[in-house]
Amino acid sequence: MDLDFTEAELHRYSRHILLEEVGATGQARLRAARVLVVGAGGLGSPLALYLAAAGIGTIGVVDDDALELSNLQRQVAHSTARIGRNKAESIAETLRALNPETRIETHARRMDAAAARELIPRYDFVCDGTDNFATRFLLGDACHLMGRPLVSAAVLRFEGQLSVFASHDGTHPCHRCLHPEPPPPGLVPTCSEAGVLGAVTGVMGTLQATEVLKLALGIGEPLTGRLLLWDALDARFRTVRLKRDPGCALCGEGATIHDLSGHQDMAAPACAV
């Protein structure tokens, strides 16, 4: 591990290096880490900002969407002047300005099965900041099959949830242990139908970043096997224990999902907690 820091890096990350749990070795681990952020929106904005500020060495951003005016109420890594631009390219500009030491890799494409096969193996950790069930289930399956931890958050209205899925280790539950199948179309309202308080995405995206940093540093207790729930109106957090399902189609003893062939025809978006 490269422990050779420039004077500027030592100054930039001095508050990290002061922490006994981080130090120079931990900061070197962050610099060596590669993180894939899927979705450069409400969750991806604070998530990517804090990863770049922390000194993550390489951040990949996947998003094929164009920035709209209605996005700016919560997608704080963008600006009014960039409306109409691709979100991955827009957020990359912000991240590079924040920390030129971090390498930003942009993938202005849809996260489908082909993209998952190509991109996920290049990174150490994957973050789900998407707004639709199809992509969430794709990422959950792909990360399990490819042996990558998935830090997944979701928001709707005034609520958020967060978990870390690392079922590839053979002991922790996967995302299908929690939700075996996507809900039927139309059952859960989209964000454009139900709304979302912008600051809620900021809190959940920042918590995502914290979990990624803990994983990269190897400190604390990550949210593997646990689901964190937050109700902003009640200002209340609670944690639910998740158990591995022996009959799970993805990670169970008689698993039937062995590849991503079931994700060739992805359904329409629908965001939800």
mmCIF file with all atom_site columns, C-alpha atoms in Angstrom, residues 81-156:
data_model
loop_
_atom_site.group_PDB
_atom_site.id
_atom_site.type_symbol
_atom_site.label_atom_id
_atom_site.label_alt_id
_atom_site.label_comp_id
_atom_site.label_asym_id
_atom_site.label_entity_id
_atom_site.label_seq_id
_atom_site.pdbx_PDB_ins_code
_atom_site.Cartn_x
_atom_site.Cartn_y
_atom_site.Cartn_z
_atom_site.occupancy
_atom_site.B_iso_or_equiv
_atom_site.pdbx_formal_charge
_atom_site.auth_seq_id
_atom_site.auth_comp_id
_atom_site.auth_asym_id
_atom_site.auth_atom_id
_atom_site.pdbx_PDB_model_num
ATOM 1  C CA . ALA A 1 81  ? -26.720 26.137  -15.643 1.00 0.00 ? 81  ALA A CA 1
ATOM 2  C CA . ARG A 1 82  ? -26.319 22.408  -16.403 1.00 0.00 ? 82  ARG A CA 1
ATOM 3  C CA . ILE A 1 83  ? -29.982 21.645  -17.126 1.00 0.00 ? 83  ILE A CA 1
ATOM 4  C CA . GLY A 1 84  ? -30.187 19.394  -20.153 1.00 0.00 ? 84  GLY A CA 1
ATOM 5  C CA . ARG A 1 85  ? -26.747 17.863  -19.617 1.00 0.00 ? 85  ARG A CA 1
ATOM 6  C CA . ASN A 1 86  ? -26.131 14.227  -18.771 1.00 0.00 ? 86  ASN A CA 1
ATOM 7  C CA . LYS A 1 87  ? -26.132 13.761  -14.990 1.00 0.00 ? 87  LYS A CA 1
ATOM 8  C CA . ALA A 1 88  ? -22.997 11.601  -14.897 1.00 0.00 ? 88  ALA A CA 1
ATOM 9  C CA . GLU A 1 89  ? -21.032 14.252  -16.766 1.00 0.00 ? 89  GLU A CA 1
ATOM 10 C CA . SER A 1 90  ? -22.509 17.049  -14.647 1.00 0.00 ? 90  SER A CA 1
ATOM 11 C CA . ILE A 1 91  ? -21.691 15.442  -11.301 1.00 0.00 ? 91  ILE A CA 1
ATOM 12 C CA . ALA A 1 92  ? -18.192 14.571  -12.539 1.00 0.00 ? 92  ALA A CA 1
ATOM 13 C CA . GLU A 1 93  ? -17.536 18.277  -13.093 1.00 0.00 ? 93  GLU A CA 1
ATOM 14 C CA . THR A 1 94  ? -18.577 19.031  -9.506  1.00 0.00 ? 94  THR A CA 1
ATOM 15 C CA . LEU A 1 95  ? -16.513 16.201  -8.018  1.00 0.00 ? 95  LEU A CA 1
ATOM 16 C CA . ARG A 1 96  ? -13.367 17.124  -9.931  1.00 0.00 ? 96  ARG A CA 1
ATOM 17 C CA . ALA A 1 97  ? -13.682 20.705  -8.731  1.00 0.00 ? 97  ALA A CA 1
ATOM 18 C CA . LEU A 1 98  ? -14.114 19.499  -5.145  1.00 0.00 ? 98  LEU A CA 1
ATOM 19 C CA . ASN A 1 99  ? -11.147 17.110  -5.175  1.00 0.00 ? 99  ASN A CA 1
ATOM 20 C CA . PRO A 1 100 ? -8.784  16.939  -8.162  1.00 0.00 ? 100 PRO A CA 1
ATOM 21 C CA . GLU A 1 101 ? -6.974  14.053  -6.434  1.00 0.00 ? 101 GLU A CA 1
ATOM 22 C CA . THR A 1 102 ? -9.935  11.713  -7.035  1.00 0.00 ? 102 THR A CA 1
ATOM 23 C CA . ARG A 1 103 ? -10.279 10.005  -10.404 1.00 0.00 ? 103 ARG A CA 1
ATOM 24 C CA . ILE A 1 104 ? -13.833 10.243  -11.764 1.00 0.00 ? 104 ILE A CA 1
ATOM 25 C CA . GLU A 1 105 ? -14.961 7.715   -14.364 1.00 0.00 ? 105 GLU A CA 1
ATOM 26 C CA . THR A 1 106 ? -18.236 8.601   -16.091 1.00 0.00 ? 106 THR A CA 1
ATOM 27 C CA . HIS A 1 107 ? -20.529 6.026   -17.652 1.00 0.00 ? 107 HIS A CA 1
ATOM 28 C CA . ALA A 1 108 ? -23.322 7.895   -19.431 1.00 0.00 ? 108 ALA A CA 1
ATOM 29 C CA . ARG A 1 109 ? -25.345 4.772   -20.048 1.00 0.00 ? 109 ARG A CA 1
ATOM 30 C CA . ARG A 1 110 ? -28.237 2.807   -18.670 1.00 0.00 ? 110 ARG A CA 1
ATOM 31 C CA . MET A 1 111 ? -27.387 0.268   -15.988 1.00 0.00 ? 111 MET A CA 1
ATOM 32 C CA . ASP A 1 112 ? -28.694 -2.843  -17.684 1.00 0.00 ? 112 ASP A CA 1
ATOM 33 C CA . ALA A 1 113 ? -27.459 -6.438  -17.562 1.00 0.00 ? 113 ALA A CA 1
ATOM 34 C CA . ALA A 1 114 ? -24.695 -5.785  -20.099 1.00 0.00 ? 114 ALA A CA 1
ATOM 35 C CA . ALA A 1 115 ? -23.463 -2.732  -18.194 1.00 0.00 ? 115 ALA A CA 1
ATOM 36 C CA . ALA A 1 116 ? -23.552 -4.659  -14.914 1.00 0.00 ? 116 ALA A CA 1
ATOM 37 C CA . ARG A 1 117 ? -21.396 -7.453  -16.354 1.00 0.00 ? 117 ARG A CA 1
ATOM 38 C CA . GLU A 1 118 ? -18.919 -4.941  -17.747 1.00 0.00 ? 118 GLU A CA 1
ATOM 39 C CA . LEU A 1 119 ? -18.678 -2.381  -14.955 1.00 0.00 ? 119 LEU A CA 1
ATOM 40 C CA . ILE A 1 120 ? -19.218 -4.049  -11.575 1.00 0.00 ? 120 ILE A CA 1
ATOM 41 C CA . PRO A 1 121 ? -16.092 -6.266  -11.679 1.00 0.00 ? 121 PRO A CA 1
ATOM 42 C CA . ARG A 1 122 ? -13.961 -3.109  -12.114 1.00 0.00 ? 122 ARG A CA 1
ATOM 43 C CA . TYR A 1 123 ? -14.922 -1.733  -8.688  1.00 0.00 ? 123 TYR A CA 1
ATOM 44 C CA . ASP A 1 124 ? -14.556 -2.804  -5.060  1.00 0.00 ? 124 ASP A CA 1
ATOM 45 C CA . PHE A 1 125 ? -17.894 -1.474  -3.802  1.00 0.00 ? 125 PHE A CA 1
ATOM 46 C CA . VAL A 1 126 ? -21.203 -0.675  -5.490  1.00 0.00 ? 126 VAL A CA 1
ATOM 47 C CA . CYS A 1 127 ? -23.727 1.939   -4.336  1.00 0.00 ? 127 CYS A CA 1
ATOM 48 C CA . ASP A 1 128 ? -27.368 1.865   -5.373  1.00 0.00 ? 128 ASP A CA 1
ATOM 49 C CA . GLY A 1 129 ? -28.744 5.385   -5.742  1.00 0.00 ? 129 GLY A CA 1
ATOM 50 C CA . THR A 1 130 ? -31.336 4.478   -8.368  1.00 0.00 ? 130 THR A CA 1
ATOM 51 C CA . ASP A 1 131 ? -35.052 5.202   -8.429  1.00 0.00 ? 131 ASP A CA 1
ATOM 52 C CA . ASN A 1 132 ? -36.555 2.052   -9.916  1.00 0.00 ? 132 ASN A CA 1
ATOM 53 C CA . PHE A 1 133 ? -37.147 -1.535  -8.887  1.00 0.00 ? 133 PHE A CA 1
ATOM 54 C CA . ALA A 1 134 ? -35.779 -3.073  -12.081 1.00 0.00 ? 134 ALA A CA 1
ATOM 55 C CA . THR A 1 135 ? -32.310 -1.608  -11.586 1.00 0.00 ? 135 THR A CA 1
ATOM 56 C CA . ARG A 1 136 ? -32.341 -2.289  -7.844  1.00 0.00 ? 136 ARG A CA 1
ATOM 57 C CA . PHE A 1 137 ? -33.003 -5.994  -8.385  1.00 0.00 ? 137 PHE A CA 1
ATOM 58 C CA . LEU A 1 138 ? -30.415 -6.113  -11.171 1.00 0.00 ? 138 LEU A CA 1
ATOM 59 C CA . LEU A 1 139 ? -27.755 -4.590  -8.890  1.00 0.00 ? 139 LEU A CA 1
ATOM 60 C CA . GLY A 1 140 ? -28.658 -6.891  -6.016  1.00 0.00 ? 140 GLY A CA 1
ATOM 61 C CA . ASP A 1 141 ? -28.378 -9.996  -8.166  1.00 0.00 ? 141 ASP A CA 1
ATOM 62 C CA . ALA A 1 142 ? -25.237 -8.827  -9.965  1.00 0.00 ? 142 ALA A CA 1
ATOM 63 C CA . CYS A 1 143 ? -23.349 -7.875  -6.804  1.00 0.00 ? 143 CYS A CA 1
ATOM 64 C CA . HIS A 1 144 ? -24.122 -11.229 -5.197  1.00 0.00 ? 144 HIS A CA 1
ATOM 65 C CA . LEU A 1 145 ? -23.041 -13.163 -8.287  1.00 0.00 ? 145 LEU A CA 1
ATOM 66 C CA . MET A 1 146 ? -19.907 -11.046 -8.813  1.00 0.00 ? 146 MET A CA 1
ATOM 67 C CA . GLY A 1 147 ? -18.843 -10.923 -5.165  1.00 0.00 ? 147 GLY A CA 1
ATOM 68 C CA . ARG A 1 148 ? -19.196 -7.200  -4.507  1.00 0.00 ? 148 ARG A CA 1
ATOM 69 C CA . PRO A 1 149 ? -20.740 -5.496  -1.435  1.00 0.00 ? 149 PRO A CA 1
ATOM 70 C CA . LEU A 1 150 ? -23.809 -3.419  -2.312  1.00 0.00 ? 150 LEU A CA 1
ATOM 71 C CA . VAL A 1 151 ? -24.645 -0.309  -0.257  1.00 0.00 ? 151 VAL A CA 1
ATOM 72 C CA . SER A 1 152 ? -28.302 0.330   -1.012  1.00 0.00 ? 152 SER A CA 1
ATOM 73 C CA . ALA A 1 153 ? -30.500 3.251   0.045   1.00 0.00 ? 153 ALA A CA 1
ATOM 74 C CA . ALA A 1 154 ? -34.025 4.285   -0.914  1.00 0.00 ? 154 ALA A CA 1
ATOM 75 C CA . VAL A 1 155 ? -36.316 7.220   -0.134  1.00 0.00 ? 155 VAL A CA 1
ATOM 76 C CA . LEU A 1 156 ? -39.937 8.232   -0.597  1.00 0.00 ? 156 LEU A CA 1
#
